[in-house]
Coordinates of C-alpha atoms in Angstrom, one line a residue:
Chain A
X21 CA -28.4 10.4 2.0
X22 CA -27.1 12.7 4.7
X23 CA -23.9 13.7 5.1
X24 CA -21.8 15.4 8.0
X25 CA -18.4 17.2 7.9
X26 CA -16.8 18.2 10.4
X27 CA -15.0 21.7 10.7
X28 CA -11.9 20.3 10.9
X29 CA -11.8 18.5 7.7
X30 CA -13.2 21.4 5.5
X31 CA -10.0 23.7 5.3
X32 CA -6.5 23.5 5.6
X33 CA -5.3 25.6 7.8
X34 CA -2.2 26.1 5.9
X35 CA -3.3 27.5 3.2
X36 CA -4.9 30.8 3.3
X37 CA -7.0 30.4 -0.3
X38 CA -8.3 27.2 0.7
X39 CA -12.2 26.6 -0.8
X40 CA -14.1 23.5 -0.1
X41 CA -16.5 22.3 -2.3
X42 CA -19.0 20.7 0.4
X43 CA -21.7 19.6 -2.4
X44 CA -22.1 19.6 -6.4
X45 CA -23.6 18.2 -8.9
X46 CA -21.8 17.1 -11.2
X47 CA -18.6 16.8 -8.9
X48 CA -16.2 17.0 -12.4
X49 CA -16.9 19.4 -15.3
X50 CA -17.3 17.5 -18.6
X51 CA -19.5 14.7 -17.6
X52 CA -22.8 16.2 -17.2
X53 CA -24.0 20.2 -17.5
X54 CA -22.9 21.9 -14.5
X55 CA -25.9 22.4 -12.0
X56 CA -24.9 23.8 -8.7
X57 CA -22.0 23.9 -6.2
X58 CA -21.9 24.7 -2.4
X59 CA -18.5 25.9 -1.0
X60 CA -16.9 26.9 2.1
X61 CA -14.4 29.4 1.8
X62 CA -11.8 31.7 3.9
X63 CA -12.7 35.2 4.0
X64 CA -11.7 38.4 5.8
X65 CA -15.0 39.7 5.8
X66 CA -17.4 36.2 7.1
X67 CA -20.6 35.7 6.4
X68 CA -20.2 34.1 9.9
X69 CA -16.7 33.1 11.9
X70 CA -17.1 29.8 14.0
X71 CA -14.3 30.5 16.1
X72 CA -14.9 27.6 18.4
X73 CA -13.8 25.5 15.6
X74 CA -10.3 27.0 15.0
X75 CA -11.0 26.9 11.2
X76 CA -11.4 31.4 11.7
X77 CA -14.0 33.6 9.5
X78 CA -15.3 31.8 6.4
X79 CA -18.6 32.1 4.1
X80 CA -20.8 29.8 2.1
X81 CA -20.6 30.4 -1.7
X82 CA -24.1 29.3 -3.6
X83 CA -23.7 29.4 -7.2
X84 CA -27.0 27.7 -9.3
X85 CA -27.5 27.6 -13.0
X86 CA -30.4 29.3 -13.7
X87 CA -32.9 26.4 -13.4
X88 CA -31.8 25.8 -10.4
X89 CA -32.9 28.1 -7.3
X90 CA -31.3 28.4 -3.9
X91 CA -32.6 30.0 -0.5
X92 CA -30.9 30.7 2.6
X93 CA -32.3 31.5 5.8
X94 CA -31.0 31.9 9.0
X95 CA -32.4 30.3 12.1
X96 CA -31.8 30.2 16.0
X97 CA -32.7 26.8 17.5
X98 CA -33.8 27.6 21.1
X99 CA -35.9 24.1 21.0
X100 CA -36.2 20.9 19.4
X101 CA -37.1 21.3 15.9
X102 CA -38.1 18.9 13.2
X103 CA -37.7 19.8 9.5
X104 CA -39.8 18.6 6.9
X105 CA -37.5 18.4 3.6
X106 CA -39.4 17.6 0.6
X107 CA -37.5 14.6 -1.4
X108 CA -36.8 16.9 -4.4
X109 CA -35.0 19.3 -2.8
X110 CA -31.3 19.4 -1.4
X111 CA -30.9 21.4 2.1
X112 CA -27.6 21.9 3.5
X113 CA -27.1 23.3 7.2
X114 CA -24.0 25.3 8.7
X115 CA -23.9 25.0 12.2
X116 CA -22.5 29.2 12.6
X117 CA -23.0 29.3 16.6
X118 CA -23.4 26.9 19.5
X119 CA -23.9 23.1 18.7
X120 CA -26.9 21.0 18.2
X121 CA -27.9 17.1 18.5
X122 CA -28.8 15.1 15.2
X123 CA -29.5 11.3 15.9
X124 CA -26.9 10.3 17.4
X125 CA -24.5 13.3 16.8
X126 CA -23.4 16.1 18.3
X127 CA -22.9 19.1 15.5
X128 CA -20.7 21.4 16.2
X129 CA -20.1 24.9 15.0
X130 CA -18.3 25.1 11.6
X131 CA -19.8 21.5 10.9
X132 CA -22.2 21.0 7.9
X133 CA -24.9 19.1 7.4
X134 CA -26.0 17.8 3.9
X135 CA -29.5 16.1 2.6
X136 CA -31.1 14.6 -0.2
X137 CA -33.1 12.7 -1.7
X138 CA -35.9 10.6 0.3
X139 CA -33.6 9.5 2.9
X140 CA -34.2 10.8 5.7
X141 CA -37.0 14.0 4.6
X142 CA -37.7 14.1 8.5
X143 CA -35.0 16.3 10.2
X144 CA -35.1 16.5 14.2
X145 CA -32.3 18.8 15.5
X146 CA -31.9 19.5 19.2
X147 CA -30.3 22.1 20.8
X148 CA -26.9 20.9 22.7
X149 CA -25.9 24.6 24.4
X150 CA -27.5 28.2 24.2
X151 CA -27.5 30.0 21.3
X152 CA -27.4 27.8 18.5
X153 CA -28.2 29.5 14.9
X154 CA -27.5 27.7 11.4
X155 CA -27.4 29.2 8.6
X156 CA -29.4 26.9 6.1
X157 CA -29.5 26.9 2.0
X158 CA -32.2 24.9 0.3
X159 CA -31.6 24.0 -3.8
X160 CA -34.3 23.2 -6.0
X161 CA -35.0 22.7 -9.5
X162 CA -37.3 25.3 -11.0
X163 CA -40.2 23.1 -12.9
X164 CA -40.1 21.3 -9.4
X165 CA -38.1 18.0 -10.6
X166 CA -36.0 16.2 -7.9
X167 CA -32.1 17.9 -7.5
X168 CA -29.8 15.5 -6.3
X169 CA -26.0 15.7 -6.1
X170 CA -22.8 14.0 -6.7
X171 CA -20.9 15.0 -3.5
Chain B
X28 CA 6.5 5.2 -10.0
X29 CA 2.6 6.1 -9.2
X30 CA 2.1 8.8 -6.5
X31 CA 1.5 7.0 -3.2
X32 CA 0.6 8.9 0.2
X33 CA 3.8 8.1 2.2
X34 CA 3.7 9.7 5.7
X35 CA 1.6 7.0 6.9
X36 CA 1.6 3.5 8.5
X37 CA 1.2 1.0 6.1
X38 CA 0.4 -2.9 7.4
X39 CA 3.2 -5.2 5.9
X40 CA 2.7 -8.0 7.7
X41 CA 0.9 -10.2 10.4
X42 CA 3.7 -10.8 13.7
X43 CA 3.7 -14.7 13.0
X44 CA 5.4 -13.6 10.1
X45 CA 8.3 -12.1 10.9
X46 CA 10.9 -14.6 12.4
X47 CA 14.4 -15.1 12.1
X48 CA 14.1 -16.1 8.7
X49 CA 13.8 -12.8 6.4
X50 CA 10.4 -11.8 4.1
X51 CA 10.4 -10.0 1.6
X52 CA 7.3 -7.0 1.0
X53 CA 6.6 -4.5 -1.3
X54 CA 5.3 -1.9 0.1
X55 CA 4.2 1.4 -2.2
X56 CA 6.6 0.5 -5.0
X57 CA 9.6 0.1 -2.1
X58 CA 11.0 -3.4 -1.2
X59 CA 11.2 -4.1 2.3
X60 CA 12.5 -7.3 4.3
X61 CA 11.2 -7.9 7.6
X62 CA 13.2 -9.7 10.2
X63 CA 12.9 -10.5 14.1
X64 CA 15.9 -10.2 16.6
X65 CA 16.9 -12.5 19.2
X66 CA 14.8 -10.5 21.6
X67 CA 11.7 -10.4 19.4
X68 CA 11.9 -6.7 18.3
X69 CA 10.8 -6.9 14.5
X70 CA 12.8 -4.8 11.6
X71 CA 12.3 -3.4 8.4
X72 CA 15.3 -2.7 6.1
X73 CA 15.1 -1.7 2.5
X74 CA 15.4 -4.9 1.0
X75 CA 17.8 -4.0 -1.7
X76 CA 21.5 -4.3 -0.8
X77 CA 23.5 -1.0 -1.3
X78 CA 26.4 -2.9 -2.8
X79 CA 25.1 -4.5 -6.3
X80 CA 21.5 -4.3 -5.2
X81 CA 20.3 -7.9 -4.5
X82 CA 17.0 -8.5 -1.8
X83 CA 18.4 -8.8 1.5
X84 CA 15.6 -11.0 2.3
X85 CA 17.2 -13.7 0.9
X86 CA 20.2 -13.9 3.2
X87 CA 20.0 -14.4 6.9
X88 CA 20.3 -13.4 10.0
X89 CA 23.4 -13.4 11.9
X90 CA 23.5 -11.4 15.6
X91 CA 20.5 -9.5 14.9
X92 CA 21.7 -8.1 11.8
X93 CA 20.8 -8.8 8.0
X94 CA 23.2 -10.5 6.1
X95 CA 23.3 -10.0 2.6
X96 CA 22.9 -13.5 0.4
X97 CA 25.5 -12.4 -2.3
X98 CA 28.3 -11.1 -1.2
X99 CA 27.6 -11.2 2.9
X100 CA 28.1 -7.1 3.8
X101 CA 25.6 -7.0 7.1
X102 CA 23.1 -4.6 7.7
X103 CA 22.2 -3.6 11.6
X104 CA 18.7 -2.7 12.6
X105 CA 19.3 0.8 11.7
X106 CA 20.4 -0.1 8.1
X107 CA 24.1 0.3 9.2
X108 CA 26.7 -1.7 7.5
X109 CA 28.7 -3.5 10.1
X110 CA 30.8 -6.0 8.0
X111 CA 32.2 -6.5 4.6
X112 CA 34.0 -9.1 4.5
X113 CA 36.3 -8.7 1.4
X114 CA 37.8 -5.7 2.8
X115 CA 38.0 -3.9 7.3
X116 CA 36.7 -0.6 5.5
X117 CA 33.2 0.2 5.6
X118 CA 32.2 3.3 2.6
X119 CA 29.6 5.7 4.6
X120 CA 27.0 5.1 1.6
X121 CA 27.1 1.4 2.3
X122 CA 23.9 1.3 4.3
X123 CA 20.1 0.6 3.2
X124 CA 17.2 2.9 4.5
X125 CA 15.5 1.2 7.7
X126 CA 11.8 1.9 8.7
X127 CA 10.2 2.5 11.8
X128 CA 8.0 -0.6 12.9
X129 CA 4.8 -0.5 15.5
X130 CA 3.7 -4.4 16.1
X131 CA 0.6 -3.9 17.8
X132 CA -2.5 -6.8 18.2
X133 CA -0.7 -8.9 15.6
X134 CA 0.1 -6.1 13.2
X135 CA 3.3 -5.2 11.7
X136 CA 2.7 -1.5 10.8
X137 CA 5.6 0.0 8.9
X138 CA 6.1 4.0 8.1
X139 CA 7.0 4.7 4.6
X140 CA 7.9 8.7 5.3
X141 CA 10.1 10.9 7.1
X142 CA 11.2 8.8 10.2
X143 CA 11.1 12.1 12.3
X144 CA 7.5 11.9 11.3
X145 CA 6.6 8.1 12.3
X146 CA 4.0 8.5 15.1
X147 CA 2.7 5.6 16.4
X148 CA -0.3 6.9 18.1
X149 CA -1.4 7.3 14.3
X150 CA -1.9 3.4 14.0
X151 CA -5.7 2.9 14.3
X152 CA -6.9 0.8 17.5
X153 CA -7.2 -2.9 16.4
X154 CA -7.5 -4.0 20.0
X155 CA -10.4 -6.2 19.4
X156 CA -8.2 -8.5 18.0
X157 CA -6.5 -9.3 21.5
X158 CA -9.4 -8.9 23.5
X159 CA -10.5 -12.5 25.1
X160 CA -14.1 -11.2 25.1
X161 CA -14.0 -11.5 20.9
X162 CA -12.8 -14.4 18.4
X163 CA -11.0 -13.3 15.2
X164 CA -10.4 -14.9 11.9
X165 CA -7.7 -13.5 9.9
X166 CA -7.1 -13.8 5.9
X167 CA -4.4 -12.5 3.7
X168 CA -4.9 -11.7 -0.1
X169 CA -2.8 -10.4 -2.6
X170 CA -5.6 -8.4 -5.1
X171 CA -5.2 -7.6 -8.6
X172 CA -6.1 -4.6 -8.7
X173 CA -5.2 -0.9 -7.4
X174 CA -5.9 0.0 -3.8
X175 CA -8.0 2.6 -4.3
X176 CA -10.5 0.2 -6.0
X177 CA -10.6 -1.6 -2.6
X178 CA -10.8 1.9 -0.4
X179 CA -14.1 2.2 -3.2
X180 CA -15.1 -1.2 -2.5
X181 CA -15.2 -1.1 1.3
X182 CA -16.9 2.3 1.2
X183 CA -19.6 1.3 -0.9
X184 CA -21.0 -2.0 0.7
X185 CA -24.0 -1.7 -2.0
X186 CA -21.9 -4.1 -3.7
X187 CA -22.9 -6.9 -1.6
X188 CA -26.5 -7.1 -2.8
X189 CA -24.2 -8.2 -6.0
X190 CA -21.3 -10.0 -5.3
X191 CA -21.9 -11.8 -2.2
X192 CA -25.6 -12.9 -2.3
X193 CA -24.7 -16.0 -1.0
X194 CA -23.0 -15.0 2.2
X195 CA -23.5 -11.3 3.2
X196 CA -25.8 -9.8 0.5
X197 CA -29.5 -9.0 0.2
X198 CA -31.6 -6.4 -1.8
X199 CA -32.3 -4.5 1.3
X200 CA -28.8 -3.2 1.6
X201 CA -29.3 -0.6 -1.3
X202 CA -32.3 0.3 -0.7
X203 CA -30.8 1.9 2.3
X204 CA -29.4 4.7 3.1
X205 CA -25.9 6.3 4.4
X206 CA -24.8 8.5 6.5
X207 CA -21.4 9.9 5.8
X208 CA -19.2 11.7 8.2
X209 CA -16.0 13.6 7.2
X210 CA -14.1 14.0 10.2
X211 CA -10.3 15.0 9.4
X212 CA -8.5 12.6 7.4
X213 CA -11.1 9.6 8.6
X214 CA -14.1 9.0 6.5
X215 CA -16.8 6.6 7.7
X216 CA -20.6 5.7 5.9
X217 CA -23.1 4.3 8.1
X218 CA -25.8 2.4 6.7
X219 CA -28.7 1.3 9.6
X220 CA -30.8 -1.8 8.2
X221 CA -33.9 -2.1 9.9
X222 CA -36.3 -4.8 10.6
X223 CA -34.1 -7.3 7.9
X224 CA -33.1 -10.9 8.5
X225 CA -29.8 -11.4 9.6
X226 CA -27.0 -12.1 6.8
X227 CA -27.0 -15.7 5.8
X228 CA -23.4 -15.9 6.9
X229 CA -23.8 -15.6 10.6
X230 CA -27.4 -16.0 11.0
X231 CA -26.3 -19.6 12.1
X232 CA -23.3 -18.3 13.9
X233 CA -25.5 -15.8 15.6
X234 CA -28.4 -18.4 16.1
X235 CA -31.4 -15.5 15.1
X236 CA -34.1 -16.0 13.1
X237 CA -36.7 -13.4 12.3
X238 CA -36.0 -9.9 12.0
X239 CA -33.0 -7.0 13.5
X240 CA -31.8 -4.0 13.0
X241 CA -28.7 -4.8 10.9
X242 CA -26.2 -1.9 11.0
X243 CA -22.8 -1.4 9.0
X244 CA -20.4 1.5 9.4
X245 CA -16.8 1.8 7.4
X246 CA -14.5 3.6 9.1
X247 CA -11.4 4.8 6.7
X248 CA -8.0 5.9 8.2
X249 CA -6.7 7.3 5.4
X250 CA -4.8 6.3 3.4
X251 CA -4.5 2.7 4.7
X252 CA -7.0 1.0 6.6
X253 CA -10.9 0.5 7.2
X254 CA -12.3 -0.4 10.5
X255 CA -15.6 -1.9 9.5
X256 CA -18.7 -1.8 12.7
X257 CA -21.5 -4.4 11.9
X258 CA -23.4 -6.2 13.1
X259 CA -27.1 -6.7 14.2
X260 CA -29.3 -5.8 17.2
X261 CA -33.0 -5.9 18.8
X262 CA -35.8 -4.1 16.7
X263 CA -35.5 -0.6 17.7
X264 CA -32.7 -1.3 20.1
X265 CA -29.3 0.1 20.7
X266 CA -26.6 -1.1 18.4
X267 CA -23.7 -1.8 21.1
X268 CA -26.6 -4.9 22.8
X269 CA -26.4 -6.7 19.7
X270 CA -24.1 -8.9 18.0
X271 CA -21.3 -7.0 16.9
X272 CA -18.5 -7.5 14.5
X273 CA -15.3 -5.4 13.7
X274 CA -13.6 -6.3 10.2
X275 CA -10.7 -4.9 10.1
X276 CA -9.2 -4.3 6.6
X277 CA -5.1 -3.1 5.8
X278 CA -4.8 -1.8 2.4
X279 CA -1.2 -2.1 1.6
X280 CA -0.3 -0.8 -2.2
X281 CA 2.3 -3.5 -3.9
X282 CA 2.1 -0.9 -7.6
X283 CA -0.2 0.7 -9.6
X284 CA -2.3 -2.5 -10.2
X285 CA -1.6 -5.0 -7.4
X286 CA -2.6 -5.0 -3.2
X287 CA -2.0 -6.7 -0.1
X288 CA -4.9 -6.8 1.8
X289 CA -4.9 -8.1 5.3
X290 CA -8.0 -8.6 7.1
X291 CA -9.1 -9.9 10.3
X292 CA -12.6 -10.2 11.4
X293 CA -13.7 -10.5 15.0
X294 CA -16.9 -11.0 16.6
X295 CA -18.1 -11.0 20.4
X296 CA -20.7 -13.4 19.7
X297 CA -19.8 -17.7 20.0
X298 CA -16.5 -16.7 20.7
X299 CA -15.6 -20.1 22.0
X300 CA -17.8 -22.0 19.5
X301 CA -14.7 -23.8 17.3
X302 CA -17.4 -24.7 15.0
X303 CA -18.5 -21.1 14.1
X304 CA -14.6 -20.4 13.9
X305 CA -14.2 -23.1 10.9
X306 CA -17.6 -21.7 9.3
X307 CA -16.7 -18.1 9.1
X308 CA -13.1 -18.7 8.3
X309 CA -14.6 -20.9 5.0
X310 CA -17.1 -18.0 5.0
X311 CA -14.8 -14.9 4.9
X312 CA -12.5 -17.0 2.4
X313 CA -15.5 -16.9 0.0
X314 CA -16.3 -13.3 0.4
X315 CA -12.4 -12.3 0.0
X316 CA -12.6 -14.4 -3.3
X317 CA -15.4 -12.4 -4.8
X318 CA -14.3 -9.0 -4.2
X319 CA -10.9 -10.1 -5.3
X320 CA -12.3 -11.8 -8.7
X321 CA -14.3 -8.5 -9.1
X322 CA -11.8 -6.0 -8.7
X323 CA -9.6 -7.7 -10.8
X324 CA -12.0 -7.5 -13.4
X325 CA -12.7 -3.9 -12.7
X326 CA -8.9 -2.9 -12.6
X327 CA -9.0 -4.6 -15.7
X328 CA -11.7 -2.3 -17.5
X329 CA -10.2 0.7 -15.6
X330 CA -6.4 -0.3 -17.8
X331 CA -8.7 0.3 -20.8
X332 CA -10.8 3.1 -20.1
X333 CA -10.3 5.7 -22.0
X334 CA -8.7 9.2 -21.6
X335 CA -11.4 11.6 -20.4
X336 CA -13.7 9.5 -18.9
X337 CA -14.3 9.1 -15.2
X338 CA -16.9 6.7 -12.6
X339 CA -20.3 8.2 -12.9
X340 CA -20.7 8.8 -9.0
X341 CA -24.0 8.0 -7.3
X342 CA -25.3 9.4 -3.9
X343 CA -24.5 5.7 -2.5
X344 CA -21.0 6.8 -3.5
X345 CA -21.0 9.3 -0.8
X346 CA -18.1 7.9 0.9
X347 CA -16.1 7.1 -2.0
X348 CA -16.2 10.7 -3.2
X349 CA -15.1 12.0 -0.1
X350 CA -12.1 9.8 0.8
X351 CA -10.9 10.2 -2.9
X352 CA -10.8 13.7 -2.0
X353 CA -9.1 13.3 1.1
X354 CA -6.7 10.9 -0.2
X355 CA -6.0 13.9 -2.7
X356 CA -5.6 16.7 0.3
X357 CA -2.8 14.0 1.4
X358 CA -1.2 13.3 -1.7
X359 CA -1.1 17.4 -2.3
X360 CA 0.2 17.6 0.7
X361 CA 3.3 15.8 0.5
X362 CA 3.9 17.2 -2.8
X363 CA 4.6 21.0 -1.1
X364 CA 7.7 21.9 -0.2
X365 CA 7.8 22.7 3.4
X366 CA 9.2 25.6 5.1
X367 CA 12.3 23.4 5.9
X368 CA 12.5 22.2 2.6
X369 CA 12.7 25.3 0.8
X370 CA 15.7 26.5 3.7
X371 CA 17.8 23.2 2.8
X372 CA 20.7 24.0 0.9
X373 CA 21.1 22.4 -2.6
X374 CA 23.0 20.0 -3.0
X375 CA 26.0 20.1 -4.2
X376 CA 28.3 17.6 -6.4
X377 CA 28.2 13.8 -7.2
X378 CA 28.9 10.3 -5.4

């Protein structure tokens, strides 16, 4: 599954505490042992400010139970690019600067990106304007079982 | 009362039913007549008369405005009362709340909030449905069951390997996967089918045998209404060649457990074919039928769920999740006190 969301849905821009959960599993406490959460949030000191996307400075928040291990990277896409994913892992992008081409979509900054599972483990992003860098995470499970989510 | 979103255009009728004679909806718990003028502008009034409370809609018309069926006060379009006729005063409370009405493509759209609010340009486009290149078949159902459970439904087309094997269904449709896009308060999940056989539904209408690409895309407008893009193209080719279909789906809460659902389905493919026309409104009929049966049974087991325990979401649920949660950013919404609300005085003393 993939998903995309767009900057303008991920915070209200009334309210100054707003946090986004963009990905978990599970999505409600209670259900199922609590494995991992992504979450956009408003900051005065960003991990990155997409400022074209009038949604101002905000940060990615990884929090992982302990068999659960996340990596973040940052990368500049000066060229098409194609990602291999493998199936067991969940990798979610954050467009931070500039804007890219995904299928048939244009990316913007501030919009996110989510994968997982075996459809699609290809990944072809294109550069749409200069200076486009992304800030990805990428969850796995530790003994190498497939993480998937409830978004 | 359950909480509904109400700053939003709701559908609460199709035009060829609102004439001269007065109907009577219920729209989010509120009861609403609808009416047409002599010059064909349609009306909604609260249909509960201010005086002892009986449905406007079953009085009548007289000079454009509503005439009460018990003891013949008279409404204007604005909800104003005109006449009484035991008595030449008029009390200032003796008026009913009117709503703000956009008839657009055969749509009566009404807006359930703030009138200062209502704007139209919010009513999604439905202009296929008066475009001579495409043929529409329409169908109205009153579901027994919640409307979220039919914002779920539409989102999660999976179902149709299920329910509708004999019309739109086939095991290929989960074995695909979605794309989901969250763009403001609009939620769509696209699912691209390639290299299937066409659904058995159309495939006659269509006139294809072999194998497409068969492509489905729900578009939700929170919190009301689901533009549906289907259809099925060339192997490897672009989508908008292809046959294409809109469905077009208003998701009108009655109460807690009960829906209008108004749905029209157009197609720019034998679009003068009357035969095709009879098929798919036969068709469509059946499909409506199985989603209603099975939401009724699932509002059903939902009334006797537990405390505590909530739907075990699934990646296919994608969609689903994320309108739920935007549906919640709305209700939220209109639960905090604005600026201006907090500067209103309070009011003071009692009718």
């Amino acid at each position: 599954m993939q998903l995309l969301l767009r900057g303008a849905a991920l915070l209200d821009p009334d309210d100054p505490v707003a946090e986004t959960v963009l990905a978990a599993s599970p999505d409600s406490l209670a259900r199922a042992r609590w494995l991992w959460d992504v979450r956009v949030a408003r900051t005065l000191e960003p991990a990155y400010a997409a400022a074209s996307t009038g949604i101002g400075p905000h940060r990615l928040v990884v929090r992982t139970a302990d068999d659960v291990e996340a990596q973040r990277s940052r990368l500049e896409l000066d060229s098409p690019s194609a990602l291999r994913r493998p199936p067991h892992e969940l990798w979610l992008v954050v467009v931070t600067s500039g804007a890219l081409r995904h299928g048939a979509f244009t990316v913007a900054a501030g919009d996110v990106l989510v994968w997982e599972g075996d459809d699609p483990t290809s990944i072809e992003l294109e550069p749409a304007s200069d200076d486009v860098v992304l800030e990805q995470v990428r969850l796995r499970r530790s003994d190498g079982s497939e993480l998937r989510w409830v978004p | 009362m359950t909480a509904y979103v109400l700053e939003a255009w709701y559908v609460a009728a199709w035009s060829h039913e609102v004439t001269g004679e007065p109907a009577r909806r219920v729209v989010c718990e509120i009861p609403v007549a609808l009416y047409r003028t002599a010059d064909g502008r349609a009306v909604a009034l609260e249909d509960r008369c201010s005086h002892r409370g009986y449905p406007l809609s079953a009085g009548r018309v007289v000079d454009d405005a509503l005439e009460c069926g018990y003891h013949g006060f008279q409404f204007d379009c604005a909800g104003t009362c005109i006449r009484i006729p035991a008595q030449e005063i008029v009390p200032p409370r003796t008026r009913v709340r009117s709503f703000p009405v956009v008839e657009r493509d055969g749509w009566i759209w009404i807006w359930t909030g703030d009138p200062d609010r209502a704007d139209a340009s919010r009513v999604p486009d439905t202009h296929w449905m008066t475009d001579p290149e495409w043929a529409t078949v329409t169908h109205s159902f009153r579901f027994e069951c919640r409307a979220e459970l039919i914002h779920d439904n539409l989102l999660d087309l999976t179902h149709e390997s299920f329910i509708h094997t004999s019309t739109v269904g086939d095991d290929y449709i989960y074995k695909h996967g979605i794309t989901v896009v969250v763009d403001g308060d609009v939620v769509s999940a696209d699912r691209l089918m390639p290299g299937v056989a066409a659904p058995p539904l159309y495939a006659s209408t269509m006139k294809c045998e072999g194998l497409y690409d068969r492509f489905h895309c729900t578009e939700f407008h929170a919190p009301s209404f689901h533009v549906l893009h289907s259809g099925i193209t060339g192997q490897g080719r672009p989508r908008e060649e292809g046959y294409l279909i809109k469905v077009m789906n208003g998701i009108t809460p009655i109460d807690a457990h009960t829906s209008h659902y108004y749905y029209a389905f157009s197609r720019n493919f034998g679009v003068d074919q009357q035969w095709a026309t009879d098929e798919l409104v036969e068709g469509l009929r059946v499909v409506l039928q199985e989603d209603a049966d099975a939401l009724a049974l699932q509002e059903i087991g939902l009334q006797s769920r537990p405390p505590g325990e909530f739907d075990v979401l699934i990646a296919q649920d994608a969609g689903v999740a994320k309108a739920r949660k935007v549906m919640a950013r709305l209700l939220a919404a209109e639960r905090t006190p604005t600026a201006a609300d907090a500067a209103a005085p309070a009011a003071s003393g009692t009718a």
